[in-house]
Coordinates of C-alpha atoms and ligand atoms in Angstrom, one line a residue:
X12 CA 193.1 219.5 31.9
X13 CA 194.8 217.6 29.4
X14 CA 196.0 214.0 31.3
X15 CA 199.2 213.3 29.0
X16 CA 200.7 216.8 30.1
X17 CA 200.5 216.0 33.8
X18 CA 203.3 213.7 33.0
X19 CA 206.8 215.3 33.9
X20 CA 208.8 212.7 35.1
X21 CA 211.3 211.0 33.4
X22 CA 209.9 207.3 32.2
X23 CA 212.9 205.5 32.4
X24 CA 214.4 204.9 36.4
X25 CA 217.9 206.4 37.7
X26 CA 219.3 202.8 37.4
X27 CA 218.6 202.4 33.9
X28 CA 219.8 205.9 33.2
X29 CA 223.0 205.1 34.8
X30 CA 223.8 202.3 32.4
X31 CA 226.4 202.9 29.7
X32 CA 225.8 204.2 26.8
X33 CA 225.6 201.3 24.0
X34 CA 228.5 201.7 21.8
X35 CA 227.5 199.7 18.9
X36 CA 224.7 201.9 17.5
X37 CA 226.3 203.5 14.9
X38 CA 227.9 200.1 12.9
X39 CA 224.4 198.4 13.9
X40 CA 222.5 201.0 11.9
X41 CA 225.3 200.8 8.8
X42 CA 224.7 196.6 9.3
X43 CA 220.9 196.8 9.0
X44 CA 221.1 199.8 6.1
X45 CA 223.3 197.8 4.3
X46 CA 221.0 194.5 4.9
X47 CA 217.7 197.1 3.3
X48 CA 219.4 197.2 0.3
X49 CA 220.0 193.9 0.0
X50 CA 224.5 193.7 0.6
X51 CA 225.4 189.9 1.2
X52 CA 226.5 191.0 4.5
X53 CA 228.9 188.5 6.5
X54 CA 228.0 188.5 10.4
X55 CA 230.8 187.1 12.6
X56 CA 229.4 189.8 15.3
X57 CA 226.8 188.1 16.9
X58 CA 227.6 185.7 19.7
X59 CA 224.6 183.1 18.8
X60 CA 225.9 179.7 17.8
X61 CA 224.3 179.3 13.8
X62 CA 223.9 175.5 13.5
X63 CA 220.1 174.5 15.5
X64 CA 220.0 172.3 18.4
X65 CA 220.6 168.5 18.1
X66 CA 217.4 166.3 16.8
X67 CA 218.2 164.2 20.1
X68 CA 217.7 167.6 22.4
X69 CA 214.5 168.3 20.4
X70 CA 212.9 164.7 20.1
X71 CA 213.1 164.8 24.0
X72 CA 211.3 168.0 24.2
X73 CA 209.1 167.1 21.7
X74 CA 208.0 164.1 24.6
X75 CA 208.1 166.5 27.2
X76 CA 206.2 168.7 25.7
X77 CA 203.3 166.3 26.0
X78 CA 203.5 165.0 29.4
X79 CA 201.1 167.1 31.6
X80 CA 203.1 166.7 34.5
X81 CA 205.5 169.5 32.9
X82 CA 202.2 171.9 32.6
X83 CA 202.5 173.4 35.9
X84 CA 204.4 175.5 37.4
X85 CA 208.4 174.9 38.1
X86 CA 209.6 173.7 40.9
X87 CA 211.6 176.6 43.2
X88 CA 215.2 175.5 42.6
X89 CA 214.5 174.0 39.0
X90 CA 212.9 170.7 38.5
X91 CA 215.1 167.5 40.0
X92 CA 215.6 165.6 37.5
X93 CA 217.8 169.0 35.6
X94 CA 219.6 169.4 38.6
X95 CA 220.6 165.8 39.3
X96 CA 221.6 165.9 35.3
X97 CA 223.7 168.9 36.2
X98 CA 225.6 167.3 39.0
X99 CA 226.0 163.8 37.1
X100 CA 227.6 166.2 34.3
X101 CA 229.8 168.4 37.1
X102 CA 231.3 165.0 38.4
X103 CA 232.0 163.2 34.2
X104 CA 233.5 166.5 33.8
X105 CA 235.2 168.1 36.7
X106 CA 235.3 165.3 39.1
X107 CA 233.1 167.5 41.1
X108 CA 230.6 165.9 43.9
X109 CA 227.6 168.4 44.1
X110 CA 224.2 168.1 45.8
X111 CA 221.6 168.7 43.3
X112 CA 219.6 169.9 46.1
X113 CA 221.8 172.5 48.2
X114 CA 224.1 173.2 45.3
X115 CA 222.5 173.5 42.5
X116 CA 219.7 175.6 41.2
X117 CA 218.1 176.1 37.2
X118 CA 218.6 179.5 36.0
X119 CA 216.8 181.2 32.8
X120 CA 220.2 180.9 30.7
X121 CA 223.1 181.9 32.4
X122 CA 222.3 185.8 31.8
X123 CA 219.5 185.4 34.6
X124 CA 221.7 184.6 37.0
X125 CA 224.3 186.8 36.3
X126 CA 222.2 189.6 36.0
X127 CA 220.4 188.7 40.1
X128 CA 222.9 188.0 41.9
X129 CA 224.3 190.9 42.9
X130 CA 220.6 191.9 44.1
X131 CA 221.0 188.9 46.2
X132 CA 224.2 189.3 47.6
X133 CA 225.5 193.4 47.5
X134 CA 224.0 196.3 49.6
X135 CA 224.0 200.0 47.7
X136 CA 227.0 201.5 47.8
X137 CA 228.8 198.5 48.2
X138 CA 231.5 197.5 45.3
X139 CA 231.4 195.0 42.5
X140 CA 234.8 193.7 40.8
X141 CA 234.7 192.7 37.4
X142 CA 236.4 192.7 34.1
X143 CA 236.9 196.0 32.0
X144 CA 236.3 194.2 29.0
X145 CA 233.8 191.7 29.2
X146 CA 230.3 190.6 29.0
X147 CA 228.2 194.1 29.8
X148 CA 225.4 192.4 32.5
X149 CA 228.4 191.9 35.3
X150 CA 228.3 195.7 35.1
X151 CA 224.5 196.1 35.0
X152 CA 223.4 193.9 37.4
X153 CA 226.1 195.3 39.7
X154 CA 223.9 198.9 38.5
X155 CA 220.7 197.6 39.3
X156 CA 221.7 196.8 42.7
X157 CA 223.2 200.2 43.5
X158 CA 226.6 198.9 43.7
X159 CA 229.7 200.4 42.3
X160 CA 231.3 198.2 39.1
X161 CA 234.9 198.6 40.0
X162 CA 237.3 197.7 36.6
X163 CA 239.7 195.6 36.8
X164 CA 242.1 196.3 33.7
X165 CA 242.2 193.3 31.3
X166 CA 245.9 193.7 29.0
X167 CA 247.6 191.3 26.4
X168 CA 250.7 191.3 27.9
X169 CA 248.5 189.6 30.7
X170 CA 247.1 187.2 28.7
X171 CA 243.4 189.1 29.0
X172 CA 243.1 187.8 32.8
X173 CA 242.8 190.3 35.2
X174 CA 246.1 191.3 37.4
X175 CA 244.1 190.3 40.9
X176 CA 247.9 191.9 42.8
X177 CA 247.2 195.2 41.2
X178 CA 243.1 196.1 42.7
X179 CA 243.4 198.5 45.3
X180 CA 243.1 197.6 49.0
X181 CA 240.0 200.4 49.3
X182 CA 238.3 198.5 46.8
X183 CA 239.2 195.3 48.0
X184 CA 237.3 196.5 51.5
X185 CA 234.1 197.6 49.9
X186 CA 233.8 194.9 47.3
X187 CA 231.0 192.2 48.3
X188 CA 231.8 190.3 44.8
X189 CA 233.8 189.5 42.1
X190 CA 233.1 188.3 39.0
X191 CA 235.2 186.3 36.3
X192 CA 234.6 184.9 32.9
X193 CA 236.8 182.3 31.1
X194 CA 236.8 181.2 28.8
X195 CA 236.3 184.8 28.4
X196 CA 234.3 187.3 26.2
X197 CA 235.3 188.8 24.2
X198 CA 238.8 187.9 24.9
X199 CA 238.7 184.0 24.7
X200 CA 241.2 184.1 27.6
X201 CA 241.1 180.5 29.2
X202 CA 242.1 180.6 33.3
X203 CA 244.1 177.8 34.7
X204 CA 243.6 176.6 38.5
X205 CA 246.2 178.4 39.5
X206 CA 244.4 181.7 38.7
X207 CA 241.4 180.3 40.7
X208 CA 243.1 179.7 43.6
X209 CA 244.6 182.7 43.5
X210 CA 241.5 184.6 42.9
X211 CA 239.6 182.6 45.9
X212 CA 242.2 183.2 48.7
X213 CA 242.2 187.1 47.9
X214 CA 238.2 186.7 47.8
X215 CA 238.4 184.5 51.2
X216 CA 240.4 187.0 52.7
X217 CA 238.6 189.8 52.2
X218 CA 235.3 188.1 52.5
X219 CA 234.2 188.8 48.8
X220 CA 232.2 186.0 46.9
X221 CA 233.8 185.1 43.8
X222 CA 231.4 184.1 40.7
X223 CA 233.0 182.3 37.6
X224 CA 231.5 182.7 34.3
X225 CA 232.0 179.2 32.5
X226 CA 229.3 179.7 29.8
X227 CA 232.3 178.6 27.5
X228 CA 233.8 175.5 29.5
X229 CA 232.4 173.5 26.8
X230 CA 233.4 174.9 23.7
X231 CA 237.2 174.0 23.6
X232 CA 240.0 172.6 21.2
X233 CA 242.9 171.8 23.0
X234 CA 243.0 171.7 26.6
X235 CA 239.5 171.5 28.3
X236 CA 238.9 174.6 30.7
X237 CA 238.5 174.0 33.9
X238 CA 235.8 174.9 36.8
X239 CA 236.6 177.0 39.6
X240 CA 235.4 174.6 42.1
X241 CA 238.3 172.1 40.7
X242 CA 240.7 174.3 43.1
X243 CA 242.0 172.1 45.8
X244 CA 240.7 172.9 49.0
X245 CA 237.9 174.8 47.7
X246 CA 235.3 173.3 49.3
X247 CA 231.1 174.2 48.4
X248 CA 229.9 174.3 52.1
X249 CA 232.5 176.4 52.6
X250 CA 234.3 178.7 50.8
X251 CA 231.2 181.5 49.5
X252 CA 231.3 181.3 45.2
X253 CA 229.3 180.3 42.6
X254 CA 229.4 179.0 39.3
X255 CA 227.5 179.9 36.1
X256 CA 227.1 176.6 33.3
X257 CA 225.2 177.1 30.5
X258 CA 223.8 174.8 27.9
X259 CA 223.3 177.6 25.4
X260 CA 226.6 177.3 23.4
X261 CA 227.7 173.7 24.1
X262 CA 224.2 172.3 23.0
X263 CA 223.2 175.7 20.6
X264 CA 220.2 176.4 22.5
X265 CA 220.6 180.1 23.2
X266 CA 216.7 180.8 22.7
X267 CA 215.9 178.0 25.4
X268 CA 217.0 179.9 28.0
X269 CA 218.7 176.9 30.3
X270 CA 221.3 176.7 32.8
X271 CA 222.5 176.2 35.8
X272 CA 224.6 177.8 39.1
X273 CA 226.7 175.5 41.2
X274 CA 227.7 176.9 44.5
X275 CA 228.0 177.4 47.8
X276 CA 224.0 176.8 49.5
X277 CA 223.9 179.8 51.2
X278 CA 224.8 181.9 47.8
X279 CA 222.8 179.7 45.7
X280 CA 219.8 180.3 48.0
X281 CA 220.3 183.9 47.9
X282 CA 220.2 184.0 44.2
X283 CA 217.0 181.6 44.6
X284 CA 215.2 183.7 47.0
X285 CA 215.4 187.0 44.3
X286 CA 214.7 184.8 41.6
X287 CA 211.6 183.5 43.3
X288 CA 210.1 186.8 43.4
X289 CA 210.8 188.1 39.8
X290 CA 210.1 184.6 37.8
X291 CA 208.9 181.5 38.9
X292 CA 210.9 179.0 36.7
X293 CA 212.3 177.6 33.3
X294 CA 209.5 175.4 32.1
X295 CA 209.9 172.0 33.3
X296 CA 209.7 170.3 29.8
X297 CA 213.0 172.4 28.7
X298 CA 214.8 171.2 31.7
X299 CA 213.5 167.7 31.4
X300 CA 215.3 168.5 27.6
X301 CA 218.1 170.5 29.5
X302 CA 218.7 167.0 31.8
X303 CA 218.6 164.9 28.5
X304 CA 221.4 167.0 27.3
X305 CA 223.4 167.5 30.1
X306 CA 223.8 163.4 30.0
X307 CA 225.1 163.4 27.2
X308 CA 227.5 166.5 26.7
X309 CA 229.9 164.0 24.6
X310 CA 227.3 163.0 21.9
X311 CA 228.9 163.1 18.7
X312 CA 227.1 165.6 17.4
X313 CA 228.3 168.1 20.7
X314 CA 231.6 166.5 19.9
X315 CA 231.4 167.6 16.4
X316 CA 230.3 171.3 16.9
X317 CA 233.8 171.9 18.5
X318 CA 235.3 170.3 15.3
X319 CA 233.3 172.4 13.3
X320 CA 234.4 175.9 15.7
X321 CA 238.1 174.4 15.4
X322 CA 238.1 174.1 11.4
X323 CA 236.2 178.0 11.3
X324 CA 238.9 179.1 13.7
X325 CA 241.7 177.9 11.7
X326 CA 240.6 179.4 8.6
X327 CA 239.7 183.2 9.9
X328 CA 242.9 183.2 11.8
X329 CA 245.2 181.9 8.9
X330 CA 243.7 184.7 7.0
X331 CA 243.7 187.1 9.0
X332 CA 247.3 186.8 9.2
X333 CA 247.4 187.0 5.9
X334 CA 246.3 190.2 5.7
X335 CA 248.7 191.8 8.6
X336 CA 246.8 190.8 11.6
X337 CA 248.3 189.3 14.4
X338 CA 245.8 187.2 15.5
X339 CA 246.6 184.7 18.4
X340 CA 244.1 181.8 17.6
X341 CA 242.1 181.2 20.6
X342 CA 242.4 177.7 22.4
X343 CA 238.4 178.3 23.8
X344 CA 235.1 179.9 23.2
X345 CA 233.9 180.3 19.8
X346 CA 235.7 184.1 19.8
X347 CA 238.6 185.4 17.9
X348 CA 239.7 188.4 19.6
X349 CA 242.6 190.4 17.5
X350 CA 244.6 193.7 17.5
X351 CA 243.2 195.8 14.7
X352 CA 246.0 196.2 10.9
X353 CA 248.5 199.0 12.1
X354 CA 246.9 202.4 11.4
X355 CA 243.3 201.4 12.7
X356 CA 241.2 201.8 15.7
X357 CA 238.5 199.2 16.0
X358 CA 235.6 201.4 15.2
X359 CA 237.7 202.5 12.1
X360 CA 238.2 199.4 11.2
X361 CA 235.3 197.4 11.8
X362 CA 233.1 200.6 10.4
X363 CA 235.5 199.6 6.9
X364 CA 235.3 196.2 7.2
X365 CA 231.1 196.2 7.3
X366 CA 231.4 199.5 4.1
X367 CA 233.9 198.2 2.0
X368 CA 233.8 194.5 2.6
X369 CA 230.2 193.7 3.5
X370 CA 231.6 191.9 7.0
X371 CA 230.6 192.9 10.6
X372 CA 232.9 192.4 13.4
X373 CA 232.6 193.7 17.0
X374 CA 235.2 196.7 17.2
X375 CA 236.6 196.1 21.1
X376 CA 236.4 200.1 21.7
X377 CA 232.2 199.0 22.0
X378 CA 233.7 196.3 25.5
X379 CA 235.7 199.3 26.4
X380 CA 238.5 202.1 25.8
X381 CA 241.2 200.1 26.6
X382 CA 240.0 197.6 24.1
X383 CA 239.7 200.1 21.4
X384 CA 242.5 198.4 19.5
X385 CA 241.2 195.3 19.3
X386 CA 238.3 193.9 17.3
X387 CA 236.0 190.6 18.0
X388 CA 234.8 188.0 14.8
X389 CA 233.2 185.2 16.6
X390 CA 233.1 181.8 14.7
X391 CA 229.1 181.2 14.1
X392 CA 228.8 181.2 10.6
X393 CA 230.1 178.1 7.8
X394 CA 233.2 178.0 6.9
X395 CA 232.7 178.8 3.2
X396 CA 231.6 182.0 4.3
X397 CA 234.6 183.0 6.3
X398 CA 236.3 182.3 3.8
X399 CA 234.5 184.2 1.9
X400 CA 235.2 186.8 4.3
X401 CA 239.3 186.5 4.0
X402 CA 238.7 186.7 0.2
X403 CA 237.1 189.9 0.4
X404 CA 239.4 191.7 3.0
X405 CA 242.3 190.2 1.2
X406 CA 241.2 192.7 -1.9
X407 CA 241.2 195.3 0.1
X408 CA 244.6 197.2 0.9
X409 CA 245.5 197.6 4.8
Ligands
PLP505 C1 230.3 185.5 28.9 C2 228.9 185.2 28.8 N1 228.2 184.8 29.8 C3 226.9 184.5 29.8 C4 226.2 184.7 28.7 C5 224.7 184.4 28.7 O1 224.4 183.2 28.1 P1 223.0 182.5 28.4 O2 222.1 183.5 29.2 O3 222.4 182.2 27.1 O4 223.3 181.3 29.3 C6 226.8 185.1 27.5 C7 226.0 185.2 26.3 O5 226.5 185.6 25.2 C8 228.2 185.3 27.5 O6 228.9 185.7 26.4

């Protein structure tokens, strides 16, 4: 009997099966052929801030690193001194008062988090609400937890938030969260309090926790966005949300994997308790960095990224008009988020941008159909280069 042949069954399980399809393949494989034979390719599609993280970010985990005390293994929630650094940064910058000990609680970047709770908090069969267009693990981790992802349509004329009047009540009923992101991605779309509050009395009402997305609170350039839990009356031993902060784009350290969710104990706790039985920690020398950073979110050289994203965003979005697009320059994130020239779809146009112009965007129709007009550049590489970028779609004709 040969053993391999006994094997019949699929590999992969129903739940990864029932994931999307992944839209980008095709331009991904034109990127990396045209990267093989050696094209000056232009990235503005990856999401993955391009400058490295602050010496003073690294010079404290360099002294981490050494101190033994770090060695072992995390503590549960994440180690104190990272979660009393989180809540020192929630109150500079939000006015918030937070617990670091009921409210608080390290996550493995943001995407850890986002990507769990719904196995902490949603039965099978029950609903999740989220975005149409937006960050793809709201919709897998509401996958993985046998929960329906129910859309809610993101439009221009809307300004890319969701319309929270138009869900239907049946979904309402079986929906045990929502999720929202702003500033958004891909959209940039910044949420004012009145859109939380909003969003947490129809949550409230039909007993639904609602989960912000602020991975982007800290990359801004005119007005700074705000938290969720900033809604008056909105109280974090009450009202059943949670937060996601991130220190991956305001600090650039993606590849450290270190974050944070503020919220309610109970839903905090919840998200702890599945976390404690799939990983057992961010290392306590990165969050002992993580702390170091979170103290000083307005050191010059954080200040000085968001100069940076500004002068990069002023410079794609001046030309890009100048080639027929009507680009609204974002006021958030580190995203430009466009309609497509007149005559394209996104996947046209992107697929011409990355043959004829060595240049990668994100064409929207990847997010989702209704985005398919719509294309994504996001602002991580030097601003010689995006111009460099304008220069060569400028030769071509749209
Ligand atoms: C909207 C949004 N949320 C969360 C994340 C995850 O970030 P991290 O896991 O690095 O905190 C990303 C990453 O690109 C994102 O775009």
């Amino acid at each position: 009997m040969s053993l391999t042949a006994t094997h019949k069954r699929p590999i992969r399980s129903q739940r990864l099966l029932d994931l999307p399809p992944y839209l980008f393949i095709e331009i991904d494989r034109k990127r990396r052929a045209k990267i093989a034979a050696g094209a000056d390719v232009i990235n503005l599609g990856v999401g993955d801030p391009d400058r490295p993280t602050p010496p003073f970010i690294i010079d404290a985990m360099a002294e981490a690193i050494r101190d033994p005390r770090n060695h072992p293994y995390p503590f549960d929630a994440g180690h104190p001194d990272f979660r009393q650094a989180a809540s020192r940064f929630l109150k500079r910058r939000f006015g918030l008062t937070v617990d670091p000990n009921r409210h608080l609680l390290t996550c493995i970047g943001s995407k850890d988090g986002i990507a769990h709770l719904p196995l902490a908090v949603v039965n099978p069969g029950d609903a999740v609400l989220g975005a149409d267009i937006g960050y793809p693990v709201y919709r897998s981790g509401a996958i993985f937890a046998g929960a329906e992802y129910i859309e809610m349509p993101l439009t221009e004329q809307r300004r890319w938030l969701p319309d929270l009047d138009a869900i239907e009540p049946a979904a309402l009923e079986r929906a045990r969260l929502m999720w929202v992101n702003h500033p958004g991605n891909p959209t940039a779309a910044v949420a004012d309090l009145d859109f939380y509050a909003k969003a947490a009395r129809l949550c409230a009402e039909h007993d639904i926790i609602l989960a912000s997305d602020n991975a982007y609170s800290e990359v801004f350039f005119e007005v700074k966005p705000p938290s969720m839990w900033q809604v008056p009356g909105l109280s974090l031993d009450e009202f059943h949300g949670i937060e996601f902060h991130s220190l991956s784009k305001t600090f650039n350290m993606t590849g450290w994997r270190i974050a944070f969710a503020v919220g309610h104990p109970e839903v905090v706790a919840a998200l702890g308790a599945v976390k404690g039985n799939c990983d057992s920690g961010q290392f306590n020398a990165i969050q002992q960095a993580g702390a170091v950073a979170l103290d000083h979110s307005e050191h010059p050289e954080v200040a000085a990224m968001r100069e940076t994203y500004r002068q990069r965003r002023d410079v794609l979005c001046e030309g890009l008009r100048s080639i027929g697009v009507n680009v609204r320059p974002p006021s958030a994130s580190f995203f430009v988020w466009a309609p497509c020239p007149k005559g394209y779809d996104s996947f046209a146009f992107c697929t011409r941008c990355l043959e004829e112009a060595n240049v990668v965007f994100v064409p929207g129709g990847g997010f989702a159909p209704s985005a398919n007009h719509y294309f994504r550049a996001a602002l991580t590489v030097e601003v010689d280069r995006i111009a460099e970028v304008i220069r060569r779609l400028k030769a071509l004709k749209w």
